[in-house]
């Protein structure tokens, strides 16, 4: 099984694919004239504007749901794995994919808003919806929905629960099966409460966990401030093969940095658009900008916090290009993952590290599983008729809860490999879709900018802009005009 999964990953994540993803992010950055720099003020302000409605959530709640998915084990275990397989230089490539990936995140999230629908009284949207409405290829949309359902409900929850269980076992000696049962119980209480409950939990949990984690990282950096120039130099020299120790694994640094960067920040992956579509906004570009900023929060803040804790303390191992021969072995016998971060915090704050990372992982990974459920539910709503939706949603909950428990008690290697398959399928399909369908998102950006220049609060009129099949906005704009007149 593991051999087959690894073989599939070697195809889905081959070197050309890595460079394609970098190229797509760069293309969208150029086409949007690097909005990730030009509109950074708007990104921050828009996060806190807008209110929820009966059908949709607020911009901040949508951001929190998206961050629930983005901020997970990729930030702790994934960053550690990138350093283990690609050396310190992988961190630079994680930053790079975050910066240029913000362009991809804007495009996909704006498209999700343009082509969203109101179904069963709530907003639904995402790649399956914009593929069908924007490109007009139903089978392509169905294929994405099935792939996402497979990834979100079956393959990827196990990565998150496995990391929680491993962290709890290392820190407190709690049996993995016990941790698995606790996770499943808490998760059931939330997901059986629907989208609004998921949004409410995410709104309060995500900021708390991210800020707390970054504060501890800043304490560790502050206690080792003299190491800062050396660590920054090591990251940059390793990224370009200039470091004598890590120079031979520049290919691994790029591949693992990009792969774990995309896994962590999800730019272009097709997950963020599901939450973006749920937001109540007057213009699609508004939520596109908010979601672009979520990539920064995830990688430039939270992943960097992990990387600096590990590199400042030297608590990591790195293997050569063959994937087995050690280049650095500062933690003999410690598996790449949460153990690196636990050892890093423990070395500076004895008696605190293991427990702190275990609790952080619990919050990070648990909220990610919540987000996975929301994405899976959105695709079930797309695939299944209203008549059968209640049964399908109930079955989905059971499948996801079962996959979560199964992942908690399985080995980390297989859990990550299965997750990579799920992610790879989604990335392939979504990148093709947003390349074909970028034009409406770029039109929306230009319209947003034009209205801002006139001093207006941008309002979207899809008909006026010549964007077809955006039925929600055609009706919504008419409704707003009627209210004004």
CSV table of C-alpha atoms in Angstrom, one decimal:
chain,number,residue,atom,x,y,z
A,1,UNK,CA,0.0,0.0,0.0
A,2,UNK,CA,2.7,2.5,1.1
A,3,UNK,CA,4.8,1.7,-2.0
A,4,UNK,CA,1.8,2.3,-4.3
A,5,UNK,CA,1.0,5.6,-2.6
A,6,UNK,CA,4.6,6.8,-2.8
A,7,UNK,CA,4.7,5.9,-6.6
A,8,UNK,CA,1.5,7.9,-7.2
A,9,UNK,CA,3.0,10.9,-5.3
A,10,UNK,CA,6.2,10.7,-7.4
A,11,UNK,CA,3.9,11.4,-10.5
A,12,UNK,CA,1.6,14.0,-8.9
A,13,UNK,CA,4.5,15.8,-7.3
A,14,UNK,CA,7.2,15.4,-10.0
A,15,UNK,CA,9.7,18.2,-10.5
A,16,UNK,CA,7.9,19.7,-13.5
A,17,UNK,CA,4.7,20.1,-11.4
A,18,UNK,CA,6.6,22.0,-8.7
A,19,UNK,CA,7.9,24.5,-11.3
A,20,UNK,CA,4.4,24.8,-12.9
A,21,UNK,CA,3.0,25.8,-9.5
A,22,UNK,CA,5.7,28.4,-9.0
A,23,UNK,CA,5.1,29.6,-12.6
A,24,UNK,CA,1.3,29.9,-12.1
A,25,UNK,CA,1.7,31.9,-8.9
A,26,UNK,CA,4.2,34.2,-10.6
A,27,UNK,CA,1.9,34.6,-13.7
A,28,UNK,CA,-1.1,35.7,-11.5
A,29,UNK,CA,1.2,38.0,-9.5
A,30,UNK,CA,2.3,39.7,-12.8
A,31,UNK,CA,-1.3,39.8,-14.2
A,32,UNK,CA,-2.6,41.4,-11.0
A,33,UNK,CA,0.4,43.7,-10.9
A,34,UNK,CA,1.5,42.2,-7.6
A,35,UNK,CA,-1.7,43.1,-5.8
A,36,UNK,CA,-0.1,41.3,-2.7
A,37,UNK,CA,2.1,44.4,-2.3
A,38,UNK,CA,-0.2,47.1,-3.8
A,39,UNK,CA,-3.3,46.2,-1.9
A,40,UNK,CA,-1.9,45.1,1.4
A,41,UNK,CA,-3.7,48.0,3.3
A,42,UNK,CA,-7.0,46.9,1.8
A,43,UNK,CA,-6.4,43.3,2.7
A,44,UNK,CA,-6.0,44.2,6.4
A,45,UNK,CA,-8.9,46.7,6.5
A,46,UNK,CA,-11.4,44.4,4.6
A,47,UNK,CA,-10.8,41.6,7.1
A,48,UNK,CA,-12.7,43.5,9.8
A,49,UNK,CA,-15.5,44.9,7.6
A,50,UNK,CA,-18.7,43.3,6.6
A,51,UNK,CA,-21.3,41.5,8.6
A,52,UNK,CA,-22.7,38.0,8.5
A,53,UNK,CA,-26.3,37.4,7.2
A,54,UNK,CA,-28.8,34.6,7.3
A,55,UNK,CA,-27.2,33.2,4.2
A,56,UNK,CA,-23.5,34.1,4.6
A,57,UNK,CA,-20.7,34.6,7.2
A,58,UNK,CA,-18.7,37.8,7.7
A,59,UNK,CA,-15.4,38.4,6.0
A,60,UNK,CA,-13.5,37.7,9.2
A,61,UNK,CA,-15.5,34.5,9.8
A,62,UNK,CA,-14.7,33.4,6.2
A,63,UNK,CA,-11.1,34.2,6.8
A,64,UNK,CA,-11.1,32.2,10.0
A,65,UNK,CA,-12.6,29.2,8.3
A,66,UNK,CA,-10.0,29.5,5.5
A,67,UNK,CA,-7.2,29.9,8.1
A,68,UNK,CA,-8.6,26.9,10.0
A,69,UNK,CA,-7.7,24.9,6.9
A,70,UNK,CA,-4.5,26.7,6.2
A,71,UNK,CA,-3.1,26.8,9.7
A,72,UNK,CA,-2.6,23.1,10.7
A,73,UNK,CA,0.1,20.5,10.9
A,74,UNK,CA,1.7,22.0,7.9
A,75,UNK,CA,2.8,24.9,10.1
A,76,UNK,CA,4.4,22.6,12.7
A,77,UNK,CA,5.0,19.2,11.4
A,78,UNK,CA,5.2,20.2,7.7
A,79,UNK,CA,7.8,22.9,8.3
A,80,UNK,CA,9.9,20.5,10.3
A,81,UNK,CA,9.6,17.9,7.5
A,82,UNK,CA,10.6,20.5,4.9
A,83,UNK,CA,13.8,21.3,6.9
A,84,UNK,CA,14.4,17.5,7.4
A,85,UNK,CA,14.2,16.7,3.7
A,86,UNK,CA,15.4,20.0,2.1
A,87,UNK,CA,17.5,21.7,4.8
A,88,UNK,CA,17.1,25.3,6.0
A,89,UNK,CA,16.9,26.5,2.4
A,90,UNK,CA,13.4,25.0,2.1
A,91,UNK,CA,12.2,27.8,4.4
A,92,UNK,CA,13.1,30.4,1.8
A,93,UNK,CA,11.1,28.5,-0.8
A,94,UNK,CA,8.1,28.2,1.5
A,95,UNK,CA,8.3,32.1,1.8
A,96,UNK,CA,8.6,32.4,-2.0
A,97,UNK,CA,5.5,30.2,-2.7
A,98,UNK,CA,3.6,32.2,-0.1
A,99,UNK,CA,4.4,35.5,-1.6
A,100,UNK,CA,3.6,34.6,-5.2
A,101,UNK,CA,0.9,32.2,-4.1
A,102,UNK,CA,-1.1,35.2,-2.8
A,103,UNK,CA,-1.8,36.0,-6.5
A,104,UNK,CA,-3.3,32.5,-7.0
A,105,UNK,CA,-5.3,32.8,-3.8
A,106,UNK,CA,-6.8,36.0,-4.9
A,107,UNK,CA,-7.9,34.6,-8.3
A,108,UNK,CA,-9.4,31.4,-7.0
A,109,UNK,CA,-11.2,33.1,-4.1
A,110,UNK,CA,-12.6,35.9,-6.3
A,111,UNK,CA,-13.9,33.3,-8.8
A,112,UNK,CA,-15.6,31.5,-5.9
A,113,UNK,CA,-17.4,34.7,-5.0
A,114,UNK,CA,-18.4,35.5,-8.6
A,115,UNK,CA,-19.9,32.1,-9.3
A,116,UNK,CA,-21.4,31.3,-5.8
A,117,UNK,CA,-25.0,30.2,-5.4
A,118,UNK,CA,-27.5,30.3,-2.6
A,119,UNK,CA,-28.6,26.7,-1.8
A,120,UNK,CA,-30.7,25.6,1.1
A,121,UNK,CA,-30.6,29.2,2.5
A,122,UNK,CA,-26.8,29.4,2.6
A,123,UNK,CA,-24.0,30.5,0.2
A,124,UNK,CA,-22.2,27.7,-1.5
A,125,UNK,CA,-19.2,27.9,-3.9
A,126,UNK,CA,-15.8,26.8,-4.8
A,127,UNK,CA,-13.9,25.2,-7.7
A,128,UNK,CA,-16.7,22.8,-8.7
A,129,UNK,CA,-19.1,25.7,-9.0
A,130,UNK,CA,-16.8,28.0,-10.9
A,131,UNK,CA,-15.6,25.2,-13.2
A,132,UNK,CA,-19.2,24.4,-14.2
A,133,UNK,CA,-20.5,28.0,-14.5
A,134,UNK,CA,-17.3,29.7,-15.8
A,135,UNK,CA,-15.8,27.0,-18.1
A,136,UNK,CA,-19.1,25.1,-18.8
A,137,UNK,CA,-17.6,21.6,-18.5
A,138,UNK,CA,-19.8,19.6,-16.1
A,139,UNK,CA,-17.7,16.4,-16.0
A,140,UNK,CA,-14.6,18.5,-15.0
A,141,UNK,CA,-16.5,20.1,-12.2
A,142,UNK,CA,-17.8,16.7,-11.0
A,143,UNK,CA,-14.3,15.3,-11.1
A,144,UNK,CA,-13.0,18.1,-8.9
A,145,UNK,CA,-15.9,17.7,-6.5
A,146,UNK,CA,-15.2,13.9,-6.2
A,147,UNK,CA,-11.5,14.5,-5.8
A,148,UNK,CA,-12.1,17.1,-3.1
A,149,UNK,CA,-14.5,14.8,-1.3
A,150,UNK,CA,-12.0,12.0,-1.4
A,151,UNK,CA,-9.2,14.3,-0.1
A,152,UNK,CA,-11.1,16.2,2.5
A,153,UNK,CA,-13.3,13.4,4.0
A,154,UNK,CA,-11.0,10.4,3.6
A,155,UNK,CA,-7.3,11.1,2.9
A,156,UNK,CA,-6.4,14.3,4.7
A,157,UNK,CA,-8.1,14.3,8.1
A,158,UNK,CA,-5.7,11.4,9.1
A,159,UNK,CA,-2.7,13.7,8.8
A,160,UNK,CA,-4.1,16.2,11.3
A,161,UNK,CA,-5.4,13.6,13.8
A,162,UNK,CA,-2.1,11.6,13.5
A,163,UNK,CA,-0.1,14.7,14.4
A,164,UNK,CA,-2.3,15.5,17.4
A,165,UNK,CA,-2.1,11.9,18.6
A,166,UNK,CA,1.7,11.8,18.2
A,167,UNK,CA,2.2,15.1,20.0
A,168,UNK,CA,0.0,14.0,22.9
A,169,UNK,CA,1.8,10.7,23.2
A,170,UNK,CA,5.2,12.4,23.2
A,171,UNK,CA,4.2,15.0,25.7
A,172,UNK,CA,1.8,13.3,28.1
A,173,UNK,CA,2.1,9.6,27.3
A,174,UNK,CA,-1.6,9.4,26.2
A,175,UNK,CA,-2.5,6.4,24.1
A,176,UNK,CA,-3.2,7.3,20.4
A,177,UNK,CA,-6.6,5.6,20.4
A,178,UNK,CA,-7.7,7.6,23.5
A,179,UNK,CA,-6.7,10.8,21.7
A,180,UNK,CA,-8.5,9.7,18.6
A,181,UNK,CA,-11.7,9.1,20.5
A,182,UNK,CA,-11.5,12.6,22.1
A,183,UNK,CA,-10.9,14.3,18.8
A,184,UNK,CA,-13.9,12.4,17.2
A,185,UNK,CA,-16.2,13.3,20.1
A,186,UNK,CA,-15.4,17.0,20.0
A,187,UNK,CA,-15.5,17.2,16.2
A,188,UNK,CA,-18.9,15.5,16.2
A,189,UNK,CA,-20.3,18.2,18.5
A,190,UNK,CA,-19.2,20.9,16.1
A,191,UNK,CA,-19.9,19.5,12.6
A,192,UNK,CA,-23.4,18.3,13.6
A,193,UNK,CA,-24.1,22.0,14.4
A,194,UNK,CA,-23.7,23.1,10.8
A,195,UNK,CA,-21.8,25.8,9.0
A,196,UNK,CA,-22.6,28.6,11.4
A,197,UNK,CA,-21.2,26.7,14.4
A,198,UNK,CA,-18.0,25.9,12.4
A,199,UNK,CA,-17.7,29.6,11.6
A,200,UNK,CA,-18.2,30.7,15.2
A,201,UNK,CA,-15.7,28.2,16.7
A,202,UNK,CA,-13.1,29.2,14.0
A,203,UNK,CA,-13.7,32.9,14.6
A,204,UNK,CA,-12.6,32.6,18.3
A,205,UNK,CA,-10.2,29.7,18.2
A,206,UNK,CA,-8.0,30.6,15.2
A,207,UNK,CA,-6.7,34.1,16.3
A,208,UNK,CA,-6.1,32.8,19.8
A,209,UNK,CA,-4.0,29.8,18.7
A,210,UNK,CA,-2.0,31.7,16.1
A,211,UNK,CA,-1.1,34.7,18.4
A,212,UNK,CA,-0.2,32.4,21.3
A,213,UNK,CA,2.1,30.3,19.1
A,214,UNK,CA,3.8,33.4,17.6
A,215,UNK,CA,4.4,34.9,21.0
A,216,UNK,CA,6.3,31.8,22.3
A,217,UNK,CA,8.3,31.8,19.0
A,218,UNK,CA,9.2,35.5,19.6
A,219,UNK,CA,10.3,34.7,23.2
A,220,UNK,CA,12.7,32.0,21.9
A,221,UNK,CA,14.0,34.3,19.1
A,222,UNK,CA,14.5,37.0,21.7
A,223,UNK,CA,16.5,34.7,24.0
A,224,UNK,CA,18.7,33.8,21.0
A,225,UNK,CA,18.8,37.2,19.3
A,226,UNK,CA,22.5,37.0,18.6
A,227,UNK,CA,21.9,34.0,16.3
A,228,UNK,CA,19.5,35.9,14.0
A,229,UNK,CA,22.1,37.0,11.3
A,230,UNK,CA,23.5,33.5,11.1
A,231,UNK,CA,20.1,31.8,10.8
A,232,UNK,CA,18.9,34.3,8.1
A,233,UNK,CA,22.2,33.8,6.2
A,234,UNK,CA,21.9,30.0,6.5
A,235,UNK,CA,18.4,30.0,5.0
A,236,UNK,CA,19.3,32.1,2.0
A,237,UNK,CA,22.7,30.4,1.3
A,238,UNK,CA,21.1,27.0,1.6
A,239,UNK,CA,18.2,28.0,-0.7
A,240,UNK,CA,20.6,28.7,-3.6
A,241,UNK,CA,23.1,25.9,-3.0
A,242,UNK,CA,25.8,28.3,-1.7
A,243,UNK,CA,26.2,26.6,1.8
A,244,UNK,CA,28.9,24.0,2.0
A,245,UNK,CA,26.9,21.6,4.1
A,246,UNK,CA,23.5,21.9,2.3
A,247,UNK,CA,24.7,22.9,-1.2
A,248,UNK,CA,24.2,19.4,-2.6
A,249,UNK,CA,20.4,19.3,-1.9
A,250,UNK,CA,19.2,22.5,-3.6
A,251,UNK,CA,16.7,20.5,-5.6
A,252,UNK,CA,15.3,19.0,-2.4
A,253,UNK,CA,15.2,22.4,-0.8
A,254,UNK,CA,13.0,23.8,-3.7
A,255,UNK,CA,10.8,20.7,-4.0
A,256,UNK,CA,10.1,20.3,-0.3
A,257,UNK,CA,9.8,24.0,0.3
A,258,UNK,CA,7.2,24.4,-2.4
A,259,UNK,CA,5.4,21.2,-1.6
A,260,UNK,CA,5.1,21.9,2.1
A,261,UNK,CA,4.5,25.6,1.5
A,262,UNK,CA,1.5,24.7,-0.7
A,263,UNK,CA,0.3,22.1,1.7
A,264,UNK,CA,0.5,24.7,4.5
A,265,UNK,CA,-0.9,27.9,2.8
A,266,UNK,CA,-3.0,26.1,0.2
A,267,UNK,CA,-2.7,28.9,-2.4
A,268,UNK,CA,-4.0,27.5,-5.7
A,269,UNK,CA,-5.0,24.3,-4.2
A,270,UNK,CA,-8.7,24.9,-4.4
A,271,UNK,CA,-9.5,24.7,-0.7
A,272,UNK,CA,-9.6,28.4,0.3
A,273,UNK,CA,-12.4,29.3,-2.3
A,274,UNK,CA,-14.9,27.2,-0.4
A,275,UNK,CA,-14.8,29.5,2.6
A,276,UNK,CA,-14.4,32.6,0.4
A,277,UNK,CA,-17.7,31.9,-1.3
A,278,UNK,CA,-19.5,31.8,2.0
A,279,UNK,CA,-18.7,35.5,2.8
A,280,UNK,CA,-21.3,38.2,2.7
A,281,UNK,CA,-19.6,41.0,0.6
A,282,UNK,CA,-20.7,43.6,-1.9
A,283,UNK,CA,-17.9,42.8,-4.4
A,284,UNK,CA,-16.0,39.5,-5.1
A,285,UNK,CA,-12.6,41.2,-5.1
A,286,UNK,CA,-13.0,42.2,-1.4
A,287,UNK,CA,-13.0,38.5,-0.3
A,288,UNK,CA,-10.3,37.7,-2.8
A,289,UNK,CA,-8.0,40.2,-1.1
A,290,UNK,CA,-8.8,39.0,2.3
A,291,UNK,CA,-8.0,35.4,1.3
A,292,UNK,CA,-4.8,36.5,-0.3
A,293,UNK,CA,-3.7,38.0,3.0
A,294,UNK,CA,-4.5,34.7,4.8
A,295,UNK,CA,-1.6,33.1,2.8
A,296,UNK,CA,0.7,35.6,4.5
A,297,UNK,CA,-0.7,34.9,8.0
A,298,UNK,CA,-0.2,31.2,7.4
A,299,UNK,CA,3.3,31.0,6.0
A,300,UNK,CA,5.1,34.3,6.7
A,301,UNK,CA,4.0,34.4,10.3
A,302,UNK,CA,3.1,30.9,11.6
A,303,UNK,CA,5.4,28.7,9.5
A,304,UNK,CA,8.3,31.2,10.0
A,305,UNK,CA,7.7,31.0,13.8
A,306,UNK,CA,8.2,27.2,13.6
A,307,UNK,CA,11.2,27.4,11.3
A,308,UNK,CA,13.0,30.0,13.5
A,309,UNK,CA,12.4,28.0,16.7
A,310,UNK,CA,13.9,24.9,15.1
A,311,UNK,CA,16.8,26.7,13.4
A,312,UNK,CA,17.7,29.0,16.3
A,313,UNK,CA,18.0,26.0,18.6
A,314,UNK,CA,19.6,23.6,16.1
A,315,UNK,CA,17.0,21.0,16.9
A,316,UNK,CA,16.6,19.2,13.6
A,317,UNK,CA,18.0,16.5,11.3
A,318,UNK,CA,18.5,16.8,7.6
A,319,UNK,CA,19.1,14.0,5.1
A,320,UNK,CA,20.9,14.1,1.7
A,321,UNK,CA,19.5,14.0,-1.8
A,322,UNK,CA,19.0,10.2,-1.5
A,323,UNK,CA,16.5,10.7,1.3
A,324,UNK,CA,18.3,8.6,3.8
A,325,UNK,CA,22.0,9.6,4.4
A,326,UNK,CA,22.2,12.1,7.3
A,327,UNK,CA,23.8,15.5,6.6
A,328,UNK,CA,22.8,16.9,10.0
A,329,UNK,CA,21.8,14.7,12.9
A,330,UNK,CA,21.2,16.8,16.0
A,331,UNK,CA,18.2,14.7,17.2
A,332,UNK,CA,19.1,11.0,16.6
A,333,UNK,CA,16.1,8.8,16.3
A,334,UNK,CA,13.5,11.6,16.3
A,335,UNK,CA,11.1,11.4,13.4
A,336,UNK,CA,10.6,14.5,11.3
A,337,UNK,CA,7.6,16.4,12.6
A,338,UNK,CA,6.3,17.8,15.9
A,339,UNK,CA,9.3,16.3,17.7
A,340,UNK,CA,11.6,18.9,16.2
A,341,UNK,CA,9.5,21.8,17.4
A,342,UNK,CA,8.9,20.2,20.8
A,343,UNK,CA,12.7,19.7,21.3
A,344,UNK,CA,13.3,23.3,20.2
A,345,UNK,CA,11.0,24.8,22.7
A,346,UNK,CA,12.1,22.3,25.4
A,347,UNK,CA,15.8,23.3,24.9
A,348,UNK,CA,15.0,26.9,25.8
A,349,UNK,CA,12.0,26.5,28.2
A,350,UNK,CA,12.6,23.1,30.0
A,351,UNK,CA,9.4,21.3,31.0
A,352,UNK,CA,7.3,23.5,28.8
A,353,UNK,CA,8.1,22.6,25.2
A,354,UNK,CA,6.6,19.2,24.7
A,355,UNK,CA,3.3,20.1,26.3
A,356,UNK,CA,3.1,23.5,24.5
A,357,UNK,CA,3.6,22.0,21.1
A,358,UNK,CA,1.2,19.2,21.7
A,359,UNK,CA,-1.6,21.7,22.8
A,360,UNK,CA,-0.7,24.0,19.8
A,361,UNK,CA,-0.9,21.0,17.5
A,362,UNK,CA,-4.3,20.1,18.9
A,363,UNK,CA,-5.8,23.5,18.2
A,364,UNK,CA,-4.1,23.9,14.8
A,365,UNK,CA,-5.0,20.4,13.5
A,366,UNK,CA,-8.4,20.2,15.1
A,367,UNK,CA,-9.6,23.4,13.4
A,368,UNK,CA,-8.2,22.1,10.1
A,369,UNK,CA,-10.3,19.0,10.3
A,370,UNK,CA,-13.3,21.3,10.9
A,371,UNK,CA,-12.4,23.2,7.7
A,372,UNK,CA,-12.0,19.9,5.8
A,373,UNK,CA,-15.6,18.9,6.8
A,374,UNK,CA,-16.9,22.3,5.6
A,375,UNK,CA,-15.2,21.8,2.2
A,376,UNK,CA,-16.4,18.2,1.9
A,377,UNK,CA,-19.9,19.3,2.8
A,378,UNK,CA,-19.8,22.0,0.1
A,379,UNK,CA,-18.9,19.5,-2.6
A,380,UNK,CA,-21.6,17.0,-1.4
A,381,UNK,CA,-24.1,19.9,-1.8
A,382,UNK,CA,-22.8,20.3,-5.3
A,383,UNK,CA,-23.0,16.6,-6.2
A,384,UNK,CA,-26.2,15.5,-4.5
A,385,UNK,CA,-29.8,16.7,-5.1
A,386,UNK,CA,-31.7,18.5,-2.4
A,387,UNK,CA,-33.9,15.4,-1.9
A,388,UNK,CA,-31.0,13.2,-0.9
A,389,UNK,CA,-28.8,15.8,0.8
A,390,UNK,CA,-29.7,15.1,4.4
A,391,UNK,CA,-28.7,11.4,4.1
A,392,UNK,CA,-25.6,12.2,2.2
A,393,UNK,CA,-24.5,14.8,4.7
A,394,UNK,CA,-25.0,12.3,7.6
A,395,UNK,CA,-22.9,9.7,5.8
A,396,UNK,CA,-20.2,12.3,5.1
A,397,UNK,CA,-20.0,13.1,8.8
A,398,UNK,CA,-19.6,9.4,9.7
A,399,UNK,CA,-16.9,8.9,7.0
A,400,UNK,CA,-14.9,11.9,8.1
A,401,UNK,CA,-15.1,10.9,11.8
A,402,UNK,CA,-14.0,7.4,10.9
A,403,UNK,CA,-11.1,8.6,8.8
A,404,UNK,CA,-10.0,11.0,11.6
A,405,UNK,CA,-9.9,8.1,14.2
A,406,UNK,CA,-8.1,5.8,11.7
A,407,UNK,CA,-5.4,8.4,11.0
A,408,UNK,CA,-4.8,9.0,14.8
A,409,UNK,CA,-3.7,5.4,15.3
A,410,UNK,CA,-1.8,4.9,12.0
A,411,UNK,CA,1.9,5.6,11.2
A,412,UNK,CA,2.8,9.2,10.3
A,413,UNK,CA,4.6,8.2,7.0
A,414,UNK,CA,1.5,6.6,5.5
A,415,UNK,CA,-0.8,9.4,6.8
A,416,UNK,CA,1.4,12.1,5.1
A,417,UNK,CA,1.7,10.1,1.9
A,418,UNK,CA,-2.1,9.7,1.6
A,419,UNK,CA,-2.6,13.4,2.3
A,420,UNK,CA,-0.1,14.2,-0.5
A,421,UNK,CA,-2.1,12.2,-2.9
A,422,UNK,CA,-5.3,14.0,-2.0
A,423,UNK,CA,-3.6,17.4,-2.2
A,424,UNK,CA,-1.9,16.5,-5.5
A,425,UNK,CA,-5.2,15.6,-7.2
A,426,UNK,CA,-6.9,18.8,-6.1
A,427,UNK,CA,-3.9,21.0,-7.1
A,428,UNK,CA,-3.7,19.5,-10.6
A,429,UNK,CA,-7.4,20.1,-11.4
A,430,UNK,CA,-7.7,23.5,-9.8
A,431,UNK,CA,-4.6,25.0,-11.4
A,432,UNK,CA,-5.9,24.0,-14.8
A,433,UNK,CA,-9.3,25.5,-14.0
A,434,UNK,CA,-8.0,28.9,-12.7
A,435,UNK,CA,-5.6,29.2,-15.7
A,436,UNK,CA,-8.5,28.8,-18.1
A,437,UNK,CA,-10.8,31.0,-16.0
A,438,UNK,CA,-8.6,33.8,-14.8
A,439,UNK,CA,-10.2,36.6,-16.9
A,440,UNK,CA,-13.4,37.2,-14.8
A,441,UNK,CA,-11.2,37.5,-11.6
A,442,UNK,CA,-9.0,40.1,-13.4
A,443,UNK,CA,-12.0,42.0,-14.6
A,444,UNK,CA,-13.4,42.0,-11.1
A,445,UNK,CA,-10.1,43.4,-9.7
A,446,UNK,CA,-10.0,46.2,-12.3
A,447,UNK,CA,-13.6,47.1,-11.5
A,448,UNK,CA,-12.9,47.1,-7.8
A,449,UNK,CA,-9.9,49.4,-8.3
A,450,UNK,CA,-11.8,51.7,-10.6
A,451,UNK,CA,-14.6,52.1,-8.1
A,452,UNK,CA,-12.1,52.7,-5.3
A,453,UNK,CA,-10.5,55.5,-7.3
A,454,UNK,CA,-13.9,57.2,-7.6
A,455,UNK,CA,-14.2,57.1,-3.8
A,456,UNK,CA,-17.0,54.5,-3.8
A,457,UNK,CA,-17.5,51.4,-1.8
A,458,UNK,CA,-17.3,48.8,-4.6
A,459,UNK,CA,-20.4,47.0,-5.6
A,460,UNK,CA,-20.3,44.2,-8.2
A,461,UNK,CA,-22.5,44.2,-11.4
A,462,UNK,CA,-21.6,41.0,-13.3
A,463,UNK,CA,-24.0,41.9,-16.2
A,464,UNK,CA,-22.4,45.3,-16.7
A,465,UNK,CA,-18.9,43.7,-16.8
A,466,UNK,CA,-20.0,41.1,-19.3
A,467,UNK,CA,-19.5,38.1,-16.9
A,468,UNK,CA,-22.0,35.4,-17.7
A,469,UNK,CA,-23.6,32.7,-15.5
A,470,UNK,CA,-23.0,34.7,-12.3
A,471,UNK,CA,-26.7,34.5,-11.5
A,472,UNK,CA,-26.4,35.4,-7.8
A,473,UNK,CA,-24.8,38.7,-8.6
A,474,UNK,CA,-27.3,39.5,-11.4
A,475,UNK,CA,-30.2,39.1,-8.9
A,476,UNK,CA,-28.3,40.6,-5.9
A,477,UNK,CA,-27.3,43.8,-7.9
A,478,UNK,CA,-30.9,44.3,-9.0
A,479,UNK,CA,-32.1,43.9,-5.4
A,480,UNK,CA,-29.6,46.4,-4.2
A,481,UNK,CA,-30.6,48.9,-6.9
A,482,UNK,CA,-34.2,48.5,-6.0
A,483,UNK,CA,-33.3,49.3,-2.3
A,484,UNK,CA,-31.4,52.4,-3.3
A,485,UNK,CA,-34.2,53.7,-5.5
